[in-house]
XYZ file of C-alpha atoms in Angstrom:
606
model
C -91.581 22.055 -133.794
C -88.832 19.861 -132.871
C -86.866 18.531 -136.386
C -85.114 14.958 -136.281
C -81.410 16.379 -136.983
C -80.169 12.899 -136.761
C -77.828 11.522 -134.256
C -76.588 13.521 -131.586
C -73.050 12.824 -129.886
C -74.624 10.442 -127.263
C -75.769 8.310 -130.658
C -72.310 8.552 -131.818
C -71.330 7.015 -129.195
C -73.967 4.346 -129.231
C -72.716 3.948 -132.896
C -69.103 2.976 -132.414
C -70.101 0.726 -129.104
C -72.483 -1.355 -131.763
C -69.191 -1.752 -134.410
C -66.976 -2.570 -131.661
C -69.452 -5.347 -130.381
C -69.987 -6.659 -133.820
C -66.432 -6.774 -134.925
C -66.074 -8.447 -131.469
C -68.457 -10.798 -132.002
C -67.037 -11.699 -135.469
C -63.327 -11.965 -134.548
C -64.936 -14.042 -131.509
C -66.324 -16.892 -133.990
C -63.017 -16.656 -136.315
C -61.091 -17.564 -133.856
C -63.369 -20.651 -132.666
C -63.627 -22.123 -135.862
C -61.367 -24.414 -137.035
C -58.484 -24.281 -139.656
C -59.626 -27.423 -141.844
C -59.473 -25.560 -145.121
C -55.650 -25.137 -144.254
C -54.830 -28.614 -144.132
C -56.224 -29.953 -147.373
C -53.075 -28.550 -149.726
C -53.836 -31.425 -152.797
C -57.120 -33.509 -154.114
C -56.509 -36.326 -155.192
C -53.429 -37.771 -157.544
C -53.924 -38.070 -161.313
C -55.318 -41.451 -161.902
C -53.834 -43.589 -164.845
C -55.875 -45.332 -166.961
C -57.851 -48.411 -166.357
C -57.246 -51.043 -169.052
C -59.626 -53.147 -167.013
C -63.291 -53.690 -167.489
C -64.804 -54.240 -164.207
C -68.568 -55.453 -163.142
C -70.899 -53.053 -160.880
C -74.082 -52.791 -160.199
C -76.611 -50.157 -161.453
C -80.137 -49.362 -161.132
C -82.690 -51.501 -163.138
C -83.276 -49.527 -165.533
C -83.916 -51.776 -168.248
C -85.920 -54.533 -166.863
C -84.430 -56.834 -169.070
C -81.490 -56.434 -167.732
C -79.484 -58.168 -164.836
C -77.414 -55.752 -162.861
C -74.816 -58.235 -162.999
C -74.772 -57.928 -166.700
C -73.846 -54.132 -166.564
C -70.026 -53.635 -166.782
C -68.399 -50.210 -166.517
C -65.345 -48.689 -167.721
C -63.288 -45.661 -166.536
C -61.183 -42.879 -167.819
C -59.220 -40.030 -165.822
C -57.245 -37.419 -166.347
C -55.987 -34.034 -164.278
C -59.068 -32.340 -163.984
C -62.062 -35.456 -164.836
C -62.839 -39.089 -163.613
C -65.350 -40.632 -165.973
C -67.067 -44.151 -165.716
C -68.681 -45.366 -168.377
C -71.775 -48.141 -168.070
C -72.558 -50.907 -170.565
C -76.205 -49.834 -170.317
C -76.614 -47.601 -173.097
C -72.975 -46.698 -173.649
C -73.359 -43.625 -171.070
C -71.175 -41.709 -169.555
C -72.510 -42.982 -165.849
C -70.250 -40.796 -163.411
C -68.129 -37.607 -163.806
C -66.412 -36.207 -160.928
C -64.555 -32.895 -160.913
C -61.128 -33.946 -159.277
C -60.357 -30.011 -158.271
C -62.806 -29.412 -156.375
C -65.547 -30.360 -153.711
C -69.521 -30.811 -152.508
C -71.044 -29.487 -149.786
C -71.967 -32.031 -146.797
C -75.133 -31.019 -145.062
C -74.660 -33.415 -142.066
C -71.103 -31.860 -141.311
C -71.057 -28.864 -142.788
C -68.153 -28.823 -144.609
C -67.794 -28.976 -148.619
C -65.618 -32.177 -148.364
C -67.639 -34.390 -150.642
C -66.108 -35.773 -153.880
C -68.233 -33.784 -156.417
C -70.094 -35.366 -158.767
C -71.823 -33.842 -161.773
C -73.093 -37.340 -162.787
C -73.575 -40.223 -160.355
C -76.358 -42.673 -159.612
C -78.262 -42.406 -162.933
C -78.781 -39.109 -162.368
C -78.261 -38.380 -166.519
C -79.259 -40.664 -169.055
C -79.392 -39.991 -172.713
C -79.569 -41.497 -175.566
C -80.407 -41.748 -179.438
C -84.137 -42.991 -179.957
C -85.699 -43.889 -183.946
C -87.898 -46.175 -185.062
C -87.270 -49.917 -187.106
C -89.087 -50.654 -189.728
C -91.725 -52.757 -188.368
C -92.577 -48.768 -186.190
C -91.279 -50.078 -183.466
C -89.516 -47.183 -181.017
C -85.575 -47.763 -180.655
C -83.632 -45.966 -177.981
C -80.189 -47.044 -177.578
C -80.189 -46.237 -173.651
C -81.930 -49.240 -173.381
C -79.371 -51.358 -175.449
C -76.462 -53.413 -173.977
C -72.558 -52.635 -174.823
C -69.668 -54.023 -175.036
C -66.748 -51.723 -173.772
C -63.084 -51.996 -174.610
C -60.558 -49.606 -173.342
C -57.517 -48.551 -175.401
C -55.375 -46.157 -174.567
C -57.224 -42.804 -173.586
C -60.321 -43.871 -175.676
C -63.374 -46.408 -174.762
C -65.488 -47.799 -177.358
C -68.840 -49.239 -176.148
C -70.504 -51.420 -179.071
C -74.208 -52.646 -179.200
C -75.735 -54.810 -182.141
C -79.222 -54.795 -182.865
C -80.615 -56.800 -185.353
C -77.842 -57.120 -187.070
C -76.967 -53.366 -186.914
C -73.604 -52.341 -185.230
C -73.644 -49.185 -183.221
C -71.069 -47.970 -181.774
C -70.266 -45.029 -179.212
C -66.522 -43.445 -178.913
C -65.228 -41.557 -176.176
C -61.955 -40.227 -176.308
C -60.236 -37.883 -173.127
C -56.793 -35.893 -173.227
C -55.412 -37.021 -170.835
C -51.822 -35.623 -171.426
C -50.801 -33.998 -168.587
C -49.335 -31.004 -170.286
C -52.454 -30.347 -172.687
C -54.735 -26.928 -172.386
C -56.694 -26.983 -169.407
C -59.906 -26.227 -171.752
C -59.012 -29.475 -172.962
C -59.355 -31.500 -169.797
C -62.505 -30.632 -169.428
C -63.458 -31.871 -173.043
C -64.879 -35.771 -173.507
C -64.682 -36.384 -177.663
C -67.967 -38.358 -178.418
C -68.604 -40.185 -181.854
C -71.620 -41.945 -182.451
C -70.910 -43.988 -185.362
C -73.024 -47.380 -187.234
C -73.280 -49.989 -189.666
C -75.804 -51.620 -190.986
C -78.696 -49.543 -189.462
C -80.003 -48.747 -193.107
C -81.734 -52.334 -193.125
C -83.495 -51.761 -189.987
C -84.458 -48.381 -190.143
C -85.847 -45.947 -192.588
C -85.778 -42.647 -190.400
C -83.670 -39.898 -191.408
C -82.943 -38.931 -187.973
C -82.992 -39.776 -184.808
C -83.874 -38.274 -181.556
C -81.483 -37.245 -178.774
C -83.237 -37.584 -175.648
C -81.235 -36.369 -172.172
C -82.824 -36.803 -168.728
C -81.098 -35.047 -165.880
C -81.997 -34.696 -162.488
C -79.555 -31.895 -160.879
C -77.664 -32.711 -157.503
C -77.337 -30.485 -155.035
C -73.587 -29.293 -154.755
C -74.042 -26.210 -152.537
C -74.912 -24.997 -149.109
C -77.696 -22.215 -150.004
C -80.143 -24.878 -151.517
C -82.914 -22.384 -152.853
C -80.442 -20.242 -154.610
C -78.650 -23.080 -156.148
C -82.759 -24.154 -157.228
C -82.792 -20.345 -159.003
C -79.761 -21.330 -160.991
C -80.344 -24.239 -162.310
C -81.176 -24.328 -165.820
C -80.804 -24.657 -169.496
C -78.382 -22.916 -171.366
C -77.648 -23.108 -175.352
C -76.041 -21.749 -177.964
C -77.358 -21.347 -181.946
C -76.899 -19.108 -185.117
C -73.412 -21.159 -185.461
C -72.292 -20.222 -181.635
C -73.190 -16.481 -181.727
C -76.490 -16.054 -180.111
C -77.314 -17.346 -176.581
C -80.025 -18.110 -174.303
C -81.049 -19.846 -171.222
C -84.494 -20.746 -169.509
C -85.623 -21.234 -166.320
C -89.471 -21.529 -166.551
C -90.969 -24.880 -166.919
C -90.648 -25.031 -170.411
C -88.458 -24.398 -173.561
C -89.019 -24.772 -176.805
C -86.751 -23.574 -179.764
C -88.539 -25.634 -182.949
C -86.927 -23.014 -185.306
C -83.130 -22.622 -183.908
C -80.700 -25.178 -184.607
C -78.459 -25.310 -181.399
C -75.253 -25.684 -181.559
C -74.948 -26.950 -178.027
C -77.260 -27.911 -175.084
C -76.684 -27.819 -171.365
C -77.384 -27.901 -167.851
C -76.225 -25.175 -165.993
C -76.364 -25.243 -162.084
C -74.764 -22.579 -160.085
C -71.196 -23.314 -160.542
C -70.990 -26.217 -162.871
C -72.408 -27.490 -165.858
C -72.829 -30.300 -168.372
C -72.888 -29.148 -171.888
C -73.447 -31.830 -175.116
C -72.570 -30.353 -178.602
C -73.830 -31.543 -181.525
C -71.290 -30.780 -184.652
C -74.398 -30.440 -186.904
C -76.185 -29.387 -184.144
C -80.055 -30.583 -182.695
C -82.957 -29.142 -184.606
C -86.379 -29.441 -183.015
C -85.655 -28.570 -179.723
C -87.827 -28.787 -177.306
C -87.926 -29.778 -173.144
C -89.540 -28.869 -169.237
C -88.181 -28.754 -166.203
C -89.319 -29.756 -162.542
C -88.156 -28.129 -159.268
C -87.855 -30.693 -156.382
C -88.759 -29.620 -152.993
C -86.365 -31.344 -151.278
C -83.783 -34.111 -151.194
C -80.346 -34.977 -153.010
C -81.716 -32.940 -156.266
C -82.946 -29.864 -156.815
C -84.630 -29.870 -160.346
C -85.203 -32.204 -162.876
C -84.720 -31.573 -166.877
C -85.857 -33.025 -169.804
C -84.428 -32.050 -173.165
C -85.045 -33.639 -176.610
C -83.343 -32.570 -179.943
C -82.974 -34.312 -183.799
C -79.847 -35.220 -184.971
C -79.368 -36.054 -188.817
C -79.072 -39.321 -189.906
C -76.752 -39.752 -193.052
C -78.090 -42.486 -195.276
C -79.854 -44.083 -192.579
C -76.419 -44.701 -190.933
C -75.951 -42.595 -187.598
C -72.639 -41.186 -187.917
C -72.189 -37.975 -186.034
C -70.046 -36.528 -183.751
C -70.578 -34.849 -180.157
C -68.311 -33.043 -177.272
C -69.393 -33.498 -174.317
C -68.141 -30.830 -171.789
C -68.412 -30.770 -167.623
C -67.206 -27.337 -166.726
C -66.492 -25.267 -163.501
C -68.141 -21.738 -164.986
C -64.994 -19.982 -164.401
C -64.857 -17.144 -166.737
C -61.232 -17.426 -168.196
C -61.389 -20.887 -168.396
C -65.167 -20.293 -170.577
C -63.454 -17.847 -172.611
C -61.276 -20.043 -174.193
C -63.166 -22.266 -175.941
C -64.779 -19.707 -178.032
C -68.041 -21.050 -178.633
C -69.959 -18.538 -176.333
C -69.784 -20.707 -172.796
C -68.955 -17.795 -170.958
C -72.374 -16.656 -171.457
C -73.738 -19.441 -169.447
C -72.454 -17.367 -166.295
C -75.090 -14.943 -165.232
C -73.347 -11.784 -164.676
C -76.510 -9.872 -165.783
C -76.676 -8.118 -169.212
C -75.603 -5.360 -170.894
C -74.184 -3.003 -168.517
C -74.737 -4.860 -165.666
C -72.560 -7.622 -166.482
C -70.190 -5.523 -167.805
C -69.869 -3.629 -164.548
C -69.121 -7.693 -163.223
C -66.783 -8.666 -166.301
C -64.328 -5.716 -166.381
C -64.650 -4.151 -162.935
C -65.795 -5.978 -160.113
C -64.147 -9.245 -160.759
C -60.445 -7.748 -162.102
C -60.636 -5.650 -159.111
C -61.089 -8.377 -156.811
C -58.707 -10.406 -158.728
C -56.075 -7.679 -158.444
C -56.734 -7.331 -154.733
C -56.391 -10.867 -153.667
C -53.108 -11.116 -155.461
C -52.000 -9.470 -152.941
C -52.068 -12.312 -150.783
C -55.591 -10.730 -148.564
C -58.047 -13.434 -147.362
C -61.274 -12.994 -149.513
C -63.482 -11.217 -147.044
C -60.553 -8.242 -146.467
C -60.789 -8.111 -150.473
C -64.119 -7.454 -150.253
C -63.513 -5.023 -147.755
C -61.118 -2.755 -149.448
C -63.613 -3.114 -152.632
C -66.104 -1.374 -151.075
C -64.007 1.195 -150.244
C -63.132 1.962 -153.520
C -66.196 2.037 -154.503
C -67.107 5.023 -151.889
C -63.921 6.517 -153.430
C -65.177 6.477 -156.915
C -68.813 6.925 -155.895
C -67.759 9.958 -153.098
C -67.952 13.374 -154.938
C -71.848 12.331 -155.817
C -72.698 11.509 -151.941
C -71.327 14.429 -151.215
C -73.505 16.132 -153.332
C -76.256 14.129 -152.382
C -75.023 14.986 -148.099
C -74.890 18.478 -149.104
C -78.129 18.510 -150.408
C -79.323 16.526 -147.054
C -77.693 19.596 -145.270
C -79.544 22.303 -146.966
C -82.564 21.049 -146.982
C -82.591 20.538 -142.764
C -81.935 24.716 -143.156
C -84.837 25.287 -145.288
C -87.176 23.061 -143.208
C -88.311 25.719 -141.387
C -89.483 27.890 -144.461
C -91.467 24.714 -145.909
C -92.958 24.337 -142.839
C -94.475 27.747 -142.755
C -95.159 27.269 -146.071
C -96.867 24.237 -145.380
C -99.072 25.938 -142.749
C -99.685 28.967 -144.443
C -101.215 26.808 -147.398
C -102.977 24.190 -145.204
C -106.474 24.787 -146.565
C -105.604 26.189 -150.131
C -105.469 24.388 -153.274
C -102.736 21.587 -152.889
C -101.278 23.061 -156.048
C -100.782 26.332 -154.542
C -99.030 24.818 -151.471
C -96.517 23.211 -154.440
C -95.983 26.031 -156.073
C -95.085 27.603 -153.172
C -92.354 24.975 -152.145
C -91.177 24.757 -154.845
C -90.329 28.408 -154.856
C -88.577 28.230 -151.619
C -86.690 25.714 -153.355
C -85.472 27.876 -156.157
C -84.537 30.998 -154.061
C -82.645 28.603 -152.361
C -80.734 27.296 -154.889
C -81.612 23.553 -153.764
C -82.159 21.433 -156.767
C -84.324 18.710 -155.601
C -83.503 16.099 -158.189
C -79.289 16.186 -157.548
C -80.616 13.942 -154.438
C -82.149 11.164 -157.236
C -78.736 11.302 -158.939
C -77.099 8.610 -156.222
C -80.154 6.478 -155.832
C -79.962 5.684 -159.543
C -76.326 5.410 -159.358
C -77.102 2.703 -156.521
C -79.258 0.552 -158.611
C -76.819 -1.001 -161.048
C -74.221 -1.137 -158.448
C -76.795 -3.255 -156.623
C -77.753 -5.908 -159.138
C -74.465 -6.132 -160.788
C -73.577 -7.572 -156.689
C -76.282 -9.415 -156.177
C -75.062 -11.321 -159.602
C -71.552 -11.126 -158.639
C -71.249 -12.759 -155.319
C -73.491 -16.150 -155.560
C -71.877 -16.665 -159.105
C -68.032 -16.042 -158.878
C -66.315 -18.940 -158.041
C -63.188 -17.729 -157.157
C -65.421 -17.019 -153.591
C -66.482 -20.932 -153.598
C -65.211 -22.149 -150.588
C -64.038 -18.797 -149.456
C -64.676 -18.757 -145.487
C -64.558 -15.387 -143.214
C -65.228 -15.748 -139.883
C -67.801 -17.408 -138.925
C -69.059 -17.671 -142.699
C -67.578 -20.873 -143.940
C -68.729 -19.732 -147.959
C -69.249 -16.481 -148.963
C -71.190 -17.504 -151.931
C -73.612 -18.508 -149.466
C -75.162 -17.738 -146.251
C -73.945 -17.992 -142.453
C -75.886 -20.153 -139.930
C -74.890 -19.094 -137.072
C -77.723 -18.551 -135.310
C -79.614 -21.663 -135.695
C -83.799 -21.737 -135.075
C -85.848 -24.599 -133.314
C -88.295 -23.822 -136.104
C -88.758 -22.388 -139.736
C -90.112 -18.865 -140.043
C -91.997 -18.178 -143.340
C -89.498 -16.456 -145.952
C -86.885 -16.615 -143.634
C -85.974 -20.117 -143.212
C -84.747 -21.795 -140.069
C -81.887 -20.001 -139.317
C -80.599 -16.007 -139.114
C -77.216 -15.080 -140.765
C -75.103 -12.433 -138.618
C -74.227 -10.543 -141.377
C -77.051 -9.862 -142.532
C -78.350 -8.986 -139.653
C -75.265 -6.420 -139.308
C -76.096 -5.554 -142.111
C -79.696 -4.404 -141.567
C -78.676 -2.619 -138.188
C -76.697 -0.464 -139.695
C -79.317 0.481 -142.537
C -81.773 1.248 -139.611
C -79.452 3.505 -138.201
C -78.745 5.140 -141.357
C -82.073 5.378 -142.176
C -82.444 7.335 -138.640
C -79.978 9.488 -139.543
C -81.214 10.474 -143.233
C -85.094 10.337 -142.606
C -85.288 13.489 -140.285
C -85.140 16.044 -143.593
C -88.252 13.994 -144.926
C -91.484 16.068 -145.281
C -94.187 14.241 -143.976
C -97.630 13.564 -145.788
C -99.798 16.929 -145.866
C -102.746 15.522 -147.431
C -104.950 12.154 -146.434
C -104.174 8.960 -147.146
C -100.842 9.450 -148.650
C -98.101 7.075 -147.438
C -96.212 8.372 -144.619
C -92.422 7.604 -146.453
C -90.697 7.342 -142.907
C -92.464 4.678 -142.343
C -91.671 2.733 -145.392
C -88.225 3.739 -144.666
C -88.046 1.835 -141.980
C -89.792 -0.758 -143.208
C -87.245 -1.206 -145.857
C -84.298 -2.643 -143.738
C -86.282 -4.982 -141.962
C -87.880 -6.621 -145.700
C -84.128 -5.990 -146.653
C -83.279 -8.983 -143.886
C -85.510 -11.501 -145.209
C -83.776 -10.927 -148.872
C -80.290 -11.200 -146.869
C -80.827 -14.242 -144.936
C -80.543 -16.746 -147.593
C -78.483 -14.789 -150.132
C -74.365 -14.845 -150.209
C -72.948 -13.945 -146.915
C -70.397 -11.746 -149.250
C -72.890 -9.823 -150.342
C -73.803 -9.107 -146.655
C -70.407 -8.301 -145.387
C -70.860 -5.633 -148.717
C -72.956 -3.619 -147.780
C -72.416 -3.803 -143.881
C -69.517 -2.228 -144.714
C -70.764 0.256 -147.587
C -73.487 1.418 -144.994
C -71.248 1.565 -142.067
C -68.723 4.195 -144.378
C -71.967 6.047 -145.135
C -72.870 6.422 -141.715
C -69.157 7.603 -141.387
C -69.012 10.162 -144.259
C -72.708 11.753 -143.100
C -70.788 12.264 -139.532
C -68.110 13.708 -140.994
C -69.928 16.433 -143.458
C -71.934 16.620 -140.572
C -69.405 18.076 -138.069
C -66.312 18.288 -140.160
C -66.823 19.934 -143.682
C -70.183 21.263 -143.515
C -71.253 24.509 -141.456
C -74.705 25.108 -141.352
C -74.331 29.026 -140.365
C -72.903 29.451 -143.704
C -74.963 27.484 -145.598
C -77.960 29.592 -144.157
C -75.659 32.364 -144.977
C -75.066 31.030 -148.189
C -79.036 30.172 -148.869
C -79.938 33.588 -148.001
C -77.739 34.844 -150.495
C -78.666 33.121 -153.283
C -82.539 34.208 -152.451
C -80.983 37.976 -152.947
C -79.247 37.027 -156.543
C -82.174 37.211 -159.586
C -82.498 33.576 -160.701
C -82.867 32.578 -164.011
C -85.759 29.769 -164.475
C -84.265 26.757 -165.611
C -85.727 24.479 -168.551
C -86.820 21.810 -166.407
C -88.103 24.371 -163.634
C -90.238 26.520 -166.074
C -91.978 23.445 -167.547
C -92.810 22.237 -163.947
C -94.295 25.927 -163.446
C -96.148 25.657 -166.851
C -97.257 22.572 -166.213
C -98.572 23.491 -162.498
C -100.323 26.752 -163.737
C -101.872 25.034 -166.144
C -103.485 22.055 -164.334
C -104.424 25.039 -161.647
C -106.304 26.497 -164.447
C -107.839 23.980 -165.313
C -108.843 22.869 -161.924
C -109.981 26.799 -161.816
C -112.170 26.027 -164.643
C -113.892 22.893 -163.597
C -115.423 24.319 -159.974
C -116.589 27.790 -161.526
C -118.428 25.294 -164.093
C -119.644 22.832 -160.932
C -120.788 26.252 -159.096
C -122.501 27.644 -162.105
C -124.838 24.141 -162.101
């Protein structure tokens, strides 16, 4: 019988003629595209701030009121630009002066990026009067004065003064955590002769925009995030609901895939509760409700708030010290250690050097194959012997065809021992593979040091090419097909060709025939691929491409299969001692053949 020994020299060949295209084909397309991201050295200029109260216009959202009658007010510093509306005393735009939103209709991320804009958040503090009727100071008019770095919005009701305080560092030399910080004090008088609730209700609406090019993975990480047991414990949820009724948060927030807006409450929101809606399409992806008590002291509500709009940059979380850097989903446990103190100081390291992000990525995965290369070389090895031995299982196989399946079992697996071939060193770097795996697929679409990042003819690494554009939408593909992954599933096939011809086929009916699924694999792989981060593509194009490499090289470098078989056939001669794991197998096999024994000498004795 003729064996699949993998590629022959004629497939080598074939092999290198593929990479050479597809580097080709990439350098091609890098040198086509234009240098845009070169020319854009600073954003915008600090603004100063506006002493001025200015009219706009805003949605109706209070029917009662004329947009005309809505004023704003605005405060800026390094990092923020806040505006500040009348209506309700919100915070009615923040834009992130550092960095930039995708456009879909050029296909460039040089839109101003706004976290709030258009009434896409509104909040407020809702209680009842004492005549039961419902209060919610969203729908109250203020009156905003600016002084200084502060802007105090004031409402009366009834002859109740509330008033909201927001206060901005906007010293040019302060900590960069506190740039991102808005100080928020919510502070009355007179509210104890209109109401008689001891709290009040913090309701927050917020409808998330889409920032990013990859729309359905920006949609799977989009959230809510919180913090409670006095900042120690974490969680987030993604379903349609949450509801924490026994947790006091400490803080509450909306976490998309690079950004989020985070409210704290100094004496935190019991009663939490909220649902979320994904959007199919459009300017937003999902919209969240959230609703929270807040104490009231003596009827009076006097408490104070931080509100927070933060790039999830992991340093930058770290500071602040009130577990944000949890709301980055590295994975847990080990997993997002594996991202915390490997992955991303090792690409930090690497791009110090001055290397473009997709060469860092590169030389990454090489390391990796360092670290990872005296296990695939066991695991190659292994592939090696096994190819000599086929010949024996075979026979094996045939000699057994009509006995007891347990029989022809025990009789591999007693080739397999003579041999010295330990069938489960070859699980080893699968498992290995896993966690490497997952700890990537978190890395890449969440880092945002690769926001932006371009290589080739992938303008974002964090999300996918579109090179090749389709006239139509293919179910779970989309309507487009990124290069890299499709590079990237090429080479899988071809390593898959390569590794598959050692597999024993199915002896007995209707088991799965595993080359099959094999090859299945790659091609289900591409539909994953296509609308993940391009980075993690160009990964494991290149991880594959070095395996295909390395099994070439053990192939007809290190490994001689004459010794080997020389080798194999000695260790058949030596006496060998059963193993643990080995002599429960047999016991176990022996035993069920027994049993099995037992059972027909019963059926033929009926």
């Amino acid at each position: 019988m003729q064996q699949n020994n993998g590629l022959d020299k004629s497939q080598m060949i074939s092999f290198a003629v593929l990479c050479l295209v597809l580097f080709g084909f990439m350098f091609y397309f890098q040198n086509k595209q234009s240098k845009e991201e070169e020319v854009k050295a600073q954003q915008q200029k600090t603004e100063q701030v506006k002493n001025a109260v200015k009219q706009t216009q805003a949605s109706n959202i209070n029917p009662n009121v004329t947009p005309n009658a809505i004023q704003t007010a605005n405060l800026a510093n390094n990092e923020l630009k806040l505006e500040f509306s009348s209506l309700g005393g919100q915070v009615s735009k923040v834009e992130l002066l550092k960095y930039k939103a995708y456009d879909h209709k050029s296909d460039r991320a040089d839109l101003p990026l706004y976290l709030i804009t258009k009434n896409n958040s509104n909040y407020g503090f809702q209680f009842k009067d004492k005549t039961g009727k419902v209060i919610n100071t969203k729908d109250l008019v203020f009156s905003p004065t600016v002084t200084g770095n502060a802007v105090t919005l004031t409402a009366n009701y009834n002859g109740a003064a509330i008033q909201f305080i927001y206060t901005i560092n906007n010293n040019p030399k302060a900590e960069l955590k506190d740039q991102y910080t808005l100080d928020f004090k919510v502070r009355s008088q007179g509210l104890a002769k209109v109401t008689s609730d001891t709290k009040a209700d913090f309701i927050w609406d917020y409808s998330v925009r889409n920032l990013e090019k990859g729309r359905a993975q920006e949609q799977s990480h989009s959230e809510f995030s919180y913090a409670f047991n006095n900042y120690k414990d974490y969680d987030y949820d993604g379903r349609t609901t949450m509801e924490e009724e026994k947790e006091t948060l400490n803080w509450i927030g909306v976490k998309q895939q690079f950004f989020s807006s985070v409210i704290e409450a100094k004496n935190g929101f019991t009663h939490s509760k909220g649902n979320q809606e994904t959007v199919e399409e459009g300017e937003y992806l999902k919209k969240l409700n959230y609703e929270g008590f807040v104490q009231m002291t003596g009827n009076e509500l006097n408490q104070d708030f931080t509100w927070y709009f933060l790039p999830l940059d992991l340093p930058l979380l770290k500071t602040y010290d009130k577990n944000f850097d949890e709301i980055l989903p590295l994975g847990w446990s080990f997993i997002g250690g594996m991202n915390r103190y490997f992955f991303m100081p090792m690409y930090n390291l690497i791009a110090s050097w001055g290397i473009t992000a997709g060469w860092v990525i590169f030389l990454m995965t090489i390391i990796v194959k360092l670290i990872l290369s005296p296990i695939m070389y066991k695991q190659h090895k292994l592939s090696a012997m096994m190819k000599v031995i086929r010949p024996e299982i075979d026979e094996a196989n045939a000699k057994f065809k009509d006995a007891d399946p347990m029989k022809k079992q025990q009789a591999t697996m007693e080739i397999y021992r003579k041999a010295g071939v330990n069938q489960m060193a070859g699980c080893l770097p699968a498992l290995v593979q896993i966690p490497i795996f997952y700890a990537l697929f978190r890395f890449f679409p969440n880092f945002i040091d690769l926001r932006g990042q371009g290589f080739w003819f992938a303008k974002d690494l964090t999300a996918y090419d579109d090179l090749i554009k389709l006239p139509f939408k293919v179910p779970f593909l989309g309507d487009h097909l990124s290069v890299f992954a499709l590079a990237c599933t090429i080479v899988i096939l071809i390593y898959t060709v390569m590794t598959s011809g050692n597999m024993q086929q199915p002896q007995q009916e209707g088991m799965p025939n595993m080359k099959v699924l094999m090859y299945i694999f790659p091609i289900t792989f591409l539909f994953f691929l296509n609308t993940s981060a391009s980075g993690l593509s160009w990964y494991y194009f290149v991880s594959n491409a070095i395996n295909i490499l390395i099994i070439l090289v053990i192939k007809y470098v290190i490994l001689d299969e004459k010794k080997i078989h020389a080798q194999i056939q000695a260790n058949k001669e030596k006496p060998k001692s059963e193993g643990k794991f080995q002599k429960r197998m047999r016991e176990m096999m022996e035993k069920a053949q027994q049993q099995q024994s037992t059972v027909e000498q019963q059926k033929k004795k009926k």
